[in-house]
Coordinates of C-alpha atoms in Angstrom, one line a residue:
X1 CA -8.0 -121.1 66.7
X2 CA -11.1 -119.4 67.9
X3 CA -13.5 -117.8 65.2
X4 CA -14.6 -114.5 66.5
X5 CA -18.3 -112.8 64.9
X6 CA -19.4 -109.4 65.6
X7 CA -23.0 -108.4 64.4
X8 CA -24.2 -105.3 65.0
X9 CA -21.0 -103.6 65.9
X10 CA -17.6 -103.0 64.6
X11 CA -15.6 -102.4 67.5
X12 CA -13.0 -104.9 66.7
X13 CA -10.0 -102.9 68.1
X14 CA -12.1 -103.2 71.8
X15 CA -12.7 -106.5 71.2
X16 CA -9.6 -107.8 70.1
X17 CA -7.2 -106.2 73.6
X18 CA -10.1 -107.9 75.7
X19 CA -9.4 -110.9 73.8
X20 CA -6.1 -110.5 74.2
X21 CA -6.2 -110.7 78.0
X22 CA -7.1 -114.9 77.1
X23 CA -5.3 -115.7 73.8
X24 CA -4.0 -114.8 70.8
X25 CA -4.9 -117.4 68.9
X26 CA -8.3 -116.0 67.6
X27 CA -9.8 -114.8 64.2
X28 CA -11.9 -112.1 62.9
X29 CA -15.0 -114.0 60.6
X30 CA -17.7 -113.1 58.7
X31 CA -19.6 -116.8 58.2
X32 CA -19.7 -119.6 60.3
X33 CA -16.5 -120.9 58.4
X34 CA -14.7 -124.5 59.2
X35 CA -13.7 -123.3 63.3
X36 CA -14.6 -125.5 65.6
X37 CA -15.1 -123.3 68.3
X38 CA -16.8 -119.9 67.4
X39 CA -17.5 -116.5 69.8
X40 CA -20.5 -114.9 68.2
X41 CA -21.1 -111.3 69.6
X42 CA -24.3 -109.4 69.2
X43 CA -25.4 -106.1 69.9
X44 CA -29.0 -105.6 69.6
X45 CA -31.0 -102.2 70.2
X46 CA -34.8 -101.8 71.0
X47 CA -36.9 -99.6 73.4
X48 CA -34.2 -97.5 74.6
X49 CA -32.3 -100.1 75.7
X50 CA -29.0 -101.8 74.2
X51 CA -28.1 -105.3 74.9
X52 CA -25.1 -107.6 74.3
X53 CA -25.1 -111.2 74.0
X54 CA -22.1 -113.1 73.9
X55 CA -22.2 -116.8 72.7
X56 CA -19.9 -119.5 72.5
X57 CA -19.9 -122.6 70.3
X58 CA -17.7 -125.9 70.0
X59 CA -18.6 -128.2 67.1
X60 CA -21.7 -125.9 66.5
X61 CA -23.4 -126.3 69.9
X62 CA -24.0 -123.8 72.3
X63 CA -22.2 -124.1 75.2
X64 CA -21.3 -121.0 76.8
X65 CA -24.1 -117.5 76.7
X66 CA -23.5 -114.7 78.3
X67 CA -25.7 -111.2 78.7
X68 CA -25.6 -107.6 79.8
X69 CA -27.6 -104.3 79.0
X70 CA -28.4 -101.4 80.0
X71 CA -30.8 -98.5 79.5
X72 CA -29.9 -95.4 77.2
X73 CA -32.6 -93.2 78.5
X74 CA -31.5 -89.5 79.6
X75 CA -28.3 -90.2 78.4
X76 CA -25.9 -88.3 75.8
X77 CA -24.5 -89.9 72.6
X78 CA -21.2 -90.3 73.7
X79 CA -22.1 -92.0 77.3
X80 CA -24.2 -94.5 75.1
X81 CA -21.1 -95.6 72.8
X82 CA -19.0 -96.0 76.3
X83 CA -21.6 -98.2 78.0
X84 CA -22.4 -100.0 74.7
X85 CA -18.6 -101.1 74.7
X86 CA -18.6 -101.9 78.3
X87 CA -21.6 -103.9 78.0
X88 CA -19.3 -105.7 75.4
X89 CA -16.7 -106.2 76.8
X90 CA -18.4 -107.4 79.9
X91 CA -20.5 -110.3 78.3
X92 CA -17.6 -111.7 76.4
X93 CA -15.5 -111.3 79.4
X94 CA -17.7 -113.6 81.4
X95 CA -17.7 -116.0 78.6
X96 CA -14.1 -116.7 78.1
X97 CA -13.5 -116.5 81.9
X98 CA -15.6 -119.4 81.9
X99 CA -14.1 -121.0 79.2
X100 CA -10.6 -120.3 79.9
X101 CA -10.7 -120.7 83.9
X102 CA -8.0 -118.4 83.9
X103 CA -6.9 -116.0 86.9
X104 CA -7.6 -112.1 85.1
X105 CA -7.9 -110.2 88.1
X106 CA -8.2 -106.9 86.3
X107 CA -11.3 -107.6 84.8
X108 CA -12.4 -105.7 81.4
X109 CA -9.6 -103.2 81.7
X110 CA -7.0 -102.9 79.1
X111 CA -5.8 -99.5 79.2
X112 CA -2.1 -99.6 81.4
X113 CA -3.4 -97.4 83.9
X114 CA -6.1 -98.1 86.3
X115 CA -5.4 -96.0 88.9
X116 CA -6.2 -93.4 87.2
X117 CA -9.9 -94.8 87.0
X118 CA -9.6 -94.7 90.8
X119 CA -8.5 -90.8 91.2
X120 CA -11.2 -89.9 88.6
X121 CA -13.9 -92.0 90.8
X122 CA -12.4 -89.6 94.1
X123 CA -12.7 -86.4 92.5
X124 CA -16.2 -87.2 92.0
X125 CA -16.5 -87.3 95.5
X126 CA -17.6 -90.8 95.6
X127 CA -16.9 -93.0 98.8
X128 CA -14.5 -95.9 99.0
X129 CA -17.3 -98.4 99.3
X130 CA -18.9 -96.7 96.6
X131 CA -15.7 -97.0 94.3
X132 CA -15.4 -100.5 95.3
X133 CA -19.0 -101.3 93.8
X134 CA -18.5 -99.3 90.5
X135 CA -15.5 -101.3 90.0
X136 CA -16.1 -104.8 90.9
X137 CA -19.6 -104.0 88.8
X138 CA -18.7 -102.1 85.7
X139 CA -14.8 -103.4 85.3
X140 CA -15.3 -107.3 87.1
X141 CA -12.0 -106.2 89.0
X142 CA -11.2 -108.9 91.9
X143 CA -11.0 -107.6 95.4
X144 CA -7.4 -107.8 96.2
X145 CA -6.4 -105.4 92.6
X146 CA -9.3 -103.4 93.9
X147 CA -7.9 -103.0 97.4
X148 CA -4.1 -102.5 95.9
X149 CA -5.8 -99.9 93.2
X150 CA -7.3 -97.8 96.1
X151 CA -3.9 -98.0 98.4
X152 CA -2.0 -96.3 95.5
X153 CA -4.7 -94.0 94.6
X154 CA -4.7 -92.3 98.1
X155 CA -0.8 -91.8 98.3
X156 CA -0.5 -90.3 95.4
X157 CA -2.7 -88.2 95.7
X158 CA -0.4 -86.1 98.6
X159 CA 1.8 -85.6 95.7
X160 CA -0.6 -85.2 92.6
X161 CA -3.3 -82.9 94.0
X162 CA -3.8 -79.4 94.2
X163 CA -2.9 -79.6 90.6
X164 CA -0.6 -76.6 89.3
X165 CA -0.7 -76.4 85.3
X166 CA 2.9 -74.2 86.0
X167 CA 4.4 -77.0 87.0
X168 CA 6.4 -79.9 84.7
X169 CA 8.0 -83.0 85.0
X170 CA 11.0 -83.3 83.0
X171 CA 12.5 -85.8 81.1
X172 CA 16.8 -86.0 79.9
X173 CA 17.1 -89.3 77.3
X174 CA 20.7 -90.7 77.3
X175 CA 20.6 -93.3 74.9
X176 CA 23.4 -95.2 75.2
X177 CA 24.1 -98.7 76.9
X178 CA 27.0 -101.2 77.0
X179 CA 25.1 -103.7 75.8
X180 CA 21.1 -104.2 74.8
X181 CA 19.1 -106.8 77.2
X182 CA 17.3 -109.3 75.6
X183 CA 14.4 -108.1 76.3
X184 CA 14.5 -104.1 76.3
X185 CA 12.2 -101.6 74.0
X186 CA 13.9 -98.7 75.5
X187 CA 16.3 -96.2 73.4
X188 CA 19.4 -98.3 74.3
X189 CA 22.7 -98.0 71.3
X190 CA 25.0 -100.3 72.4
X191 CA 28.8 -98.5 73.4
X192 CA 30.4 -100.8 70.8
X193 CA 29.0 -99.4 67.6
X194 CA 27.5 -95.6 69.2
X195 CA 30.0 -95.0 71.9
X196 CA 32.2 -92.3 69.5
X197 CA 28.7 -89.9 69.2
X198 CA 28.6 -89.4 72.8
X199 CA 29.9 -85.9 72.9
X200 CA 28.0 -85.1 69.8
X201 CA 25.0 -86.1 71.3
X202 CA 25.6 -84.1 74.9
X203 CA 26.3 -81.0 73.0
X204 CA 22.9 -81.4 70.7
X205 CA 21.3 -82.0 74.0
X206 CA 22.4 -79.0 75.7
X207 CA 21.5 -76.9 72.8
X208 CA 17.9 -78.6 73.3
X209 CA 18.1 -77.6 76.8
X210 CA 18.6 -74.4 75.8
X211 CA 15.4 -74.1 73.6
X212 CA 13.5 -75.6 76.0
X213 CA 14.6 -73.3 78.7
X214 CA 13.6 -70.5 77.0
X215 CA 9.9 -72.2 76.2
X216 CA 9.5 -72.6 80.0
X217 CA 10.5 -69.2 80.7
X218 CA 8.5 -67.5 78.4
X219 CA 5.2 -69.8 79.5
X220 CA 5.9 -69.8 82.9
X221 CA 6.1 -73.1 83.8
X222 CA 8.0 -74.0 86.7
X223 CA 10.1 -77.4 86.8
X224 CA 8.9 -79.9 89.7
X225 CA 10.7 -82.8 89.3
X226 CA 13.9 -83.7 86.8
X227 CA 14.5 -87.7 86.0
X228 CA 17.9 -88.9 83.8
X229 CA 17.0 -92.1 82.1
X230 CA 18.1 -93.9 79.2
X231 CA 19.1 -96.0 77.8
X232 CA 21.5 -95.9 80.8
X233 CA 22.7 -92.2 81.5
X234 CA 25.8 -93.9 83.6
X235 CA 27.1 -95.0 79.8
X236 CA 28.2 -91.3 79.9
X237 CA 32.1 -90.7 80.9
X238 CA 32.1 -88.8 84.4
X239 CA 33.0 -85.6 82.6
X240 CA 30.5 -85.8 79.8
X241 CA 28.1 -86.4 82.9
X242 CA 29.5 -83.6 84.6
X243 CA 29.0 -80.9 81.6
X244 CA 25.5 -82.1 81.1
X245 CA 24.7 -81.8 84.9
X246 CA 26.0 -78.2 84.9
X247 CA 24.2 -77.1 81.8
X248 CA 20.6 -77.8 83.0
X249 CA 21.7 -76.0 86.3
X250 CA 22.6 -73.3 84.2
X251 CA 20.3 -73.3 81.6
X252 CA 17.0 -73.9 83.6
X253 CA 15.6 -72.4 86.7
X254 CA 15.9 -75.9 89.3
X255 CA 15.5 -73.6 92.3
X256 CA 12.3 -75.2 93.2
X257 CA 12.9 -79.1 92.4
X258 CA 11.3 -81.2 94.9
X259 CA 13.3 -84.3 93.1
X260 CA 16.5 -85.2 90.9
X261 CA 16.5 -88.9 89.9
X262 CA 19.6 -90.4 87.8
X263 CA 19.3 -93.9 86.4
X264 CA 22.6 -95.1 87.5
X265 CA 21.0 -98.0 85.9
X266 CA 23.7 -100.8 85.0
X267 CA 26.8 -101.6 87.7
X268 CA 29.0 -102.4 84.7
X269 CA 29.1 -98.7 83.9
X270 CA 28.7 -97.2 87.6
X271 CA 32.1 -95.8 89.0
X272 CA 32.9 -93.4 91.8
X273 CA 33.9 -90.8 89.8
X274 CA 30.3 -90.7 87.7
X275 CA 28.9 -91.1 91.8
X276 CA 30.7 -88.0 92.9
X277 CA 29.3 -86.0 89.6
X278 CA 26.0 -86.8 90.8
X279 CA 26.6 -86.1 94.4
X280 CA 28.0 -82.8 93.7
X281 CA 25.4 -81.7 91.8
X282 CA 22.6 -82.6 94.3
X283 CA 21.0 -85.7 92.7
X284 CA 18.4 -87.1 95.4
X285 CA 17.7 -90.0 94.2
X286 CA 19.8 -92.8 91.9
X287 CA 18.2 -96.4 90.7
X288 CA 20.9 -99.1 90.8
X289 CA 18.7 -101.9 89.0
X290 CA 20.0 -105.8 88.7
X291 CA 16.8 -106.9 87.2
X292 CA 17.9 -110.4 88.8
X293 CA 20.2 -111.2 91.7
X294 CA 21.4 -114.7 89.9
X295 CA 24.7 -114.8 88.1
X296 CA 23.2 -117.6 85.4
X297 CA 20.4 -115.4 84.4
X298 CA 22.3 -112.2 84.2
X299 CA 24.7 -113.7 81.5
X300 CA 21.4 -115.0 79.7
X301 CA 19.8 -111.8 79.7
X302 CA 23.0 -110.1 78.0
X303 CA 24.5 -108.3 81.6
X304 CA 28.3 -107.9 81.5
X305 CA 28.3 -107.9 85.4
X306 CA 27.5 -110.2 88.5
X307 CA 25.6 -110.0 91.5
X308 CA 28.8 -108.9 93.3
X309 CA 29.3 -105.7 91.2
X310 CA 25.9 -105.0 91.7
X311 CA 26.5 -105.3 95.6
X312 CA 29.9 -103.8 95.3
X313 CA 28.1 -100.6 93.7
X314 CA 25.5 -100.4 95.7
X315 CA 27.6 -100.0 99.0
X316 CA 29.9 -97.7 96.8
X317 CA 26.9 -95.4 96.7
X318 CA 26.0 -95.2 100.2
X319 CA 29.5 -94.8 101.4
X320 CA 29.4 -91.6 99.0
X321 CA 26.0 -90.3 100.9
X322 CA 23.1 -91.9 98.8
X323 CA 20.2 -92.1 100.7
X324 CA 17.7 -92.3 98.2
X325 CA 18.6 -95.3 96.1
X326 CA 15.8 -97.6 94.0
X327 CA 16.3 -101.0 92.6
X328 CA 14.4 -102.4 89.7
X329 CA 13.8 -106.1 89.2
X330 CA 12.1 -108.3 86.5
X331 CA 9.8 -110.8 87.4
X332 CA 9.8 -113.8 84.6
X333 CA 13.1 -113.8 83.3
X334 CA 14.6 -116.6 80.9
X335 CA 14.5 -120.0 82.8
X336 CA 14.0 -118.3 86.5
X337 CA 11.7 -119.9 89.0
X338 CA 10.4 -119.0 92.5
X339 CA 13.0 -119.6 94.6
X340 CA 15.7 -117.6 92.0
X341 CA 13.0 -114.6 92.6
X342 CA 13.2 -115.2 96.3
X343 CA 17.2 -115.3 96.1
X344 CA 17.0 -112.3 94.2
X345 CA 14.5 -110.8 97.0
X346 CA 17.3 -112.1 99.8
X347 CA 20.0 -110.7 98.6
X348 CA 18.2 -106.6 98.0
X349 CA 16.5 -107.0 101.7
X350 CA 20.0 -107.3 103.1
X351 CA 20.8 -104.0 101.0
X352 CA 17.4 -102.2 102.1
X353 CA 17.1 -99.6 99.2
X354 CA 14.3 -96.8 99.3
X355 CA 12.4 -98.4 96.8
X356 CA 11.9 -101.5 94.9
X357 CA 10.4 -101.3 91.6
X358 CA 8.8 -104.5 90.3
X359 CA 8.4 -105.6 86.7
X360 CA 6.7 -108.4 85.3
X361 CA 8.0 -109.4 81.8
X362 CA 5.3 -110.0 79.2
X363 CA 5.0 -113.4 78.3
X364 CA 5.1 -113.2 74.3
X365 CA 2.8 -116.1 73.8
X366 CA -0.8 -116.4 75.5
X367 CA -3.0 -119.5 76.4
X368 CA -5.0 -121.6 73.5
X369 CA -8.5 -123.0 74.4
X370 CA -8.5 -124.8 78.1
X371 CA -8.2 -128.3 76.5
X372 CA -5.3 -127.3 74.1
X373 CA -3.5 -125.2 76.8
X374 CA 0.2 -125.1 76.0
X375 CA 1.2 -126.4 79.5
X376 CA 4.9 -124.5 79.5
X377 CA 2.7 -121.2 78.9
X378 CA 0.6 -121.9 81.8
X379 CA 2.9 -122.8 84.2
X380 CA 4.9 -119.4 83.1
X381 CA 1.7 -117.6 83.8
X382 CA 0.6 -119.3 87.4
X383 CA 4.4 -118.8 88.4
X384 CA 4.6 -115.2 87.6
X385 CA 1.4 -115.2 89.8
X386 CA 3.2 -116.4 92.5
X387 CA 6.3 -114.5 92.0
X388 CA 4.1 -111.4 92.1
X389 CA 2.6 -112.6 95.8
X390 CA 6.1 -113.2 96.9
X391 CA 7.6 -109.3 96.0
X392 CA 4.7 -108.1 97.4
X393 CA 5.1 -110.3 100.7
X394 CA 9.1 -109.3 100.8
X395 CA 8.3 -105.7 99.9
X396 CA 6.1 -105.4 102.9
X397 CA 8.7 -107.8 105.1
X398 CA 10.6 -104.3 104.1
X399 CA 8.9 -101.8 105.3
X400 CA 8.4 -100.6 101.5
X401 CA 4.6 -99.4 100.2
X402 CA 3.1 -100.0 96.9
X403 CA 2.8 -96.2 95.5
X404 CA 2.8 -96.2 91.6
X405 CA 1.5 -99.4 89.4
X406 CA 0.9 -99.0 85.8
X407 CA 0.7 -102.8 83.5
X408 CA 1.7 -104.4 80.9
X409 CA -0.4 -105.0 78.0
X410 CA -0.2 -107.9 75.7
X411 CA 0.3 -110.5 78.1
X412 CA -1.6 -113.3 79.9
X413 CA -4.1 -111.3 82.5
X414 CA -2.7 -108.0 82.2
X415 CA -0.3 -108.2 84.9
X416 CA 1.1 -105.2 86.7
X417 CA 4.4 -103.6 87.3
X418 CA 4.4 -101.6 91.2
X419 CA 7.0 -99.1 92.2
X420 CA 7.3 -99.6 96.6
X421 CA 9.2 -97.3 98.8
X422 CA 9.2 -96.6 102.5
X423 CA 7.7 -93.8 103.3
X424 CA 8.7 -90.5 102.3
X425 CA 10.8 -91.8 99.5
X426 CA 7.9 -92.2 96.7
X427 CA 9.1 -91.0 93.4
X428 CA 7.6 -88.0 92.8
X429 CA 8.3 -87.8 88.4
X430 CA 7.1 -91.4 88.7
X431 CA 3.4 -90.9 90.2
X432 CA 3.1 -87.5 87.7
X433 CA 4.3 -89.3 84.8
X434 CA 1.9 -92.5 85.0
X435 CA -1.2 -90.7 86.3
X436 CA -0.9 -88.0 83.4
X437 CA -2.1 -84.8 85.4
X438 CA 0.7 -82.6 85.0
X439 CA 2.9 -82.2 81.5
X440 CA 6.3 -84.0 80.7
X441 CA 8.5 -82.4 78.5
X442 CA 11.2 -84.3 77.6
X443 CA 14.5 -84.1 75.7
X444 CA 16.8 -86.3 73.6
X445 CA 16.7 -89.0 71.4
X446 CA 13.5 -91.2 71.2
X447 CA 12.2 -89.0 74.5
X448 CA 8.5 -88.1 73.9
X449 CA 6.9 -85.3 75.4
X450 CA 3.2 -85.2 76.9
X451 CA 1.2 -82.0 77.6
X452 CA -1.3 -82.4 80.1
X453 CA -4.4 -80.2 79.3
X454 CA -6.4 -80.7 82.7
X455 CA -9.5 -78.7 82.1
X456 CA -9.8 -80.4 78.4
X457 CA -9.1 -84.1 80.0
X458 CA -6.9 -83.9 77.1
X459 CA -3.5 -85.1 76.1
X460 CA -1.1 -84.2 73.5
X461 CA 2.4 -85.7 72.3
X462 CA 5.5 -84.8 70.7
X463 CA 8.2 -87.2 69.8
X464 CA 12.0 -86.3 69.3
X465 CA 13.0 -89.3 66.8
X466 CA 15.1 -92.0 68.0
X467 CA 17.8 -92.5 66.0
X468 CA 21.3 -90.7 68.0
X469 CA 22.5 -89.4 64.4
X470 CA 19.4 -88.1 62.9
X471 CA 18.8 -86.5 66.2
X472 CA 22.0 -84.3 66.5
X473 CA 21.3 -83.5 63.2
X474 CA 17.8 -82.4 63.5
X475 CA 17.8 -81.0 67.0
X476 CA 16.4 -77.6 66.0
X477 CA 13.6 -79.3 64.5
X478 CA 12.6 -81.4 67.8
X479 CA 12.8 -77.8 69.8
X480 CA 10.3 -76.3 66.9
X481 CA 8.0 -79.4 67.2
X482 CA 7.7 -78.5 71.1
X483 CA 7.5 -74.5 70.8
X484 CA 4.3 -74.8 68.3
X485 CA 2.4 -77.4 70.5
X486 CA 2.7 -75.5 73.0
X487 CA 1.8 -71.7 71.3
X488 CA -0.5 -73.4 69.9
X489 CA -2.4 -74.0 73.3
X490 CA -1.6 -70.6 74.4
X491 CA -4.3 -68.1 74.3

């Protein structure tokens, strides 16, 4: 355990996600209590200039200090309480990365987002080069997260800029599944005990629709992309799918969608009937995800299919006329090693989808001290490491780009989740959604709408509660909660 001192500071929160990013197996102290090892922090203020000294001590010798300041002249209030955190964050930084020896390539960030750091750096009309310095300096990001941060940055930007504040994203929650993965946090009520509330729950939806297409029209907005996700939104029956379809046609003015995305999701509820719904109603793009492409892990991870069905499906669609189709994986599943994540690679290269989404599953538990390293932890971490590499080589092998990244946080080095497609394929909803410069309303159980005030560089939320029941109940309630954010905003 690692005793942890701030003095002349409280910014525990800060200090605590960078620590994070190391291990977990740290304490807040106020005395030099009975730790062996000790991180003393210390802010210290004098002629205009703040400085941060970071200090590390094992059996109470110093072994490890670290510095960095800077000067608060000509600056506002609020600029100095940003660089006195970064200053923070930077000296500690450099003292557990020389205590740990451990590969965090994204430096001092811990937000799940730092591409957006990027865009804001190119709207202020800074150069590449120049971008490159400010974050290798300020953030301690390695070159090659650097390099993939900037490749992402400027294709989205096709799709993200000139911003329209009439134009939304939206967002249809179907939260139903026929059974929950081990290791989902999604709104996912398993068939079994929630199957029977399915028409309930598309007829509570509709009547959200409804509200909500009222809001839009009476505020303008125009609908830009629309994304069915879950949940798995295939756990519908192909009619329930069908009336649902036809009431946001009708309900909503989808003349000018540039993209309809359906999470087809699981194979074990994907049939050619629910296919030709979709197709008839113009969806553009459907994700068929496997997660893993190994029969052993599938059953471990709570899948009712095999790899075949997920083939079988997948062919199923493109005899239909899919020409858009994504395919998610998770990297770091339950007892998988390289060569299951290259198998799993193999067998989606012979498919060729649009786009390969890559996640990397958080690793609950995070390193000790070096010399008390939990060896099964660290071979987890340096194997995920290379099972990042290798989707990266096999996505380029495909002719797929990296386009959207956003990461995980609580895990070992912050590791990040990329969306690839071949060109022209990008996912529209995807880039607006994790770069946050357009609103997302969204509708359903557990969905959570964002409104995007550009000009403010601010962000509100709204959530619709999870739970399927309380939801069909309440439904009025969760169109209210959006009509007064937004009138609220309206002058």
């Amino acid at each position: 355990m690692l005793g942890v001192k701030l003095q002349g500071h409280d910014y525990k929160y800060e200090v605590a996600e960078l620590l994070k990013l190391f291990t977990t197996q740290f304490k807040f102290i106020n005395s030099n209590d009975e730790f062996e090892k000790i991180l003393i922090n210390e802010v210290i203020i004098k002629d205009k200039q703040i400085e941060s000294i970071t200090k590390f001590y094992e059996n109470k010798e110093l072994k490890i200090c670290k510095s960095e300041s800077f000067d608060t002249n000509l600056i506002n209030k609020e600029d100095i309480k940003k660089g006195t955190k970064t200053i923070i964050k930077r000296s500690i930084f450099n003292v557990l990365d020389e205590l740990f020896k451990t590969y965090v390539p994204w430096g001092i960030l811990t937000g799940i987002r730092p591409v957006k750091i990027v865009h804001n750096l190119l709207d202020q009309d800074l150069s590449e080069e120049d971008i490159r310095e400010n974050l290798k300096n300020n953030y301690l990001i390695k070159d090659e997260k650097i390099d993939l941060a900037l490749d992402i940055a400027k294709r989205e930007r096709v799709f993200i800029y000139p911003i329209d504040k009439n134009k939304i994203s939206l967002y249809v929650s179907i939260p139903f599944c026929p059974t929950r993965c081990v290791y989902c946090s999604f709104p996912a009520n398993p068939m079994k005990q929630f199957g029977h509330l399915r028409d309930k729950y598309v007829k509570a939806l509709i009547k959200e629709i409804k509200g909500l297409a009222k809001l839009l029209k009476d505020t303008n907005k125009d609908i830009e992309t629309l994304y069915i996700g879950g949940g798995t939104p295939t756990a519908l029956e192909a009619n329930q799918l069908d009336v649902l379809i036809k009431a946001l046609f009708e309900e909503l003015d989808l003349s000018n969608i540039k993209e309809f995305t359906v999470e087809a999701g699981r194979p074990d509820t994907i049939t050619k009937e629910k296919l030709e719904v979709m197709k008839k109603h113009n969806v553009t793009r459907i994700s068929i995800n496997p997660q893993t492409m190994n029969n052993e892990t599938l059953a471990k991870i709570g899948r009712d299919h095999n790899v075949d069905d997920i083939i079988n499906c997948f062919k199923m669609a493109r005899d239909l006329g899919f020409d858009n189709i994504n395919m998610d994986i998770i990297l770091g599943l339950v007892d998988e090693d390289l060569e299951m994540v290259r198998n799993t690679l193999e067998k989606i290269k012979e498919l060729s989808p649009e786009s390969l989404t890559v996640h990397t599953l958080a690793i609950k538990r995070a390193s000790t001290l070096k010399e008390n390293l939990d060896k099964y932890e660290l071979t987890r971490y340096e194997e995920m490491i290379k099972m990042i590499d290798l989707s990266m080589e096999y996505a380029k092998d495909m002719g797929l780009n990296p386009y959207y990244m956003y990461r995980q946080k609580h895990m070992l080095g912050n590791l990040e989740n990329i969306g690839y497609a071949k060109e022209g394929f990008e996912c529209i909803y995807n880039i607006q959604i994790m770069e946050e410069k357009q609103s997302n309303l969204a509708v359903g159980a557990g969905a959570i709408s964002k409104y995007v005030y550009v000009d403010e560089d601010r962000i509100e939320r709204t959530d619709n509660v999870k739970n399927v029941e309380q939801y069909i109940d309440r439904v009025d309630e969760m169109i209210e909660r959006k009509v007064k954010e937004v009138y609220k905003n309206v002058n």
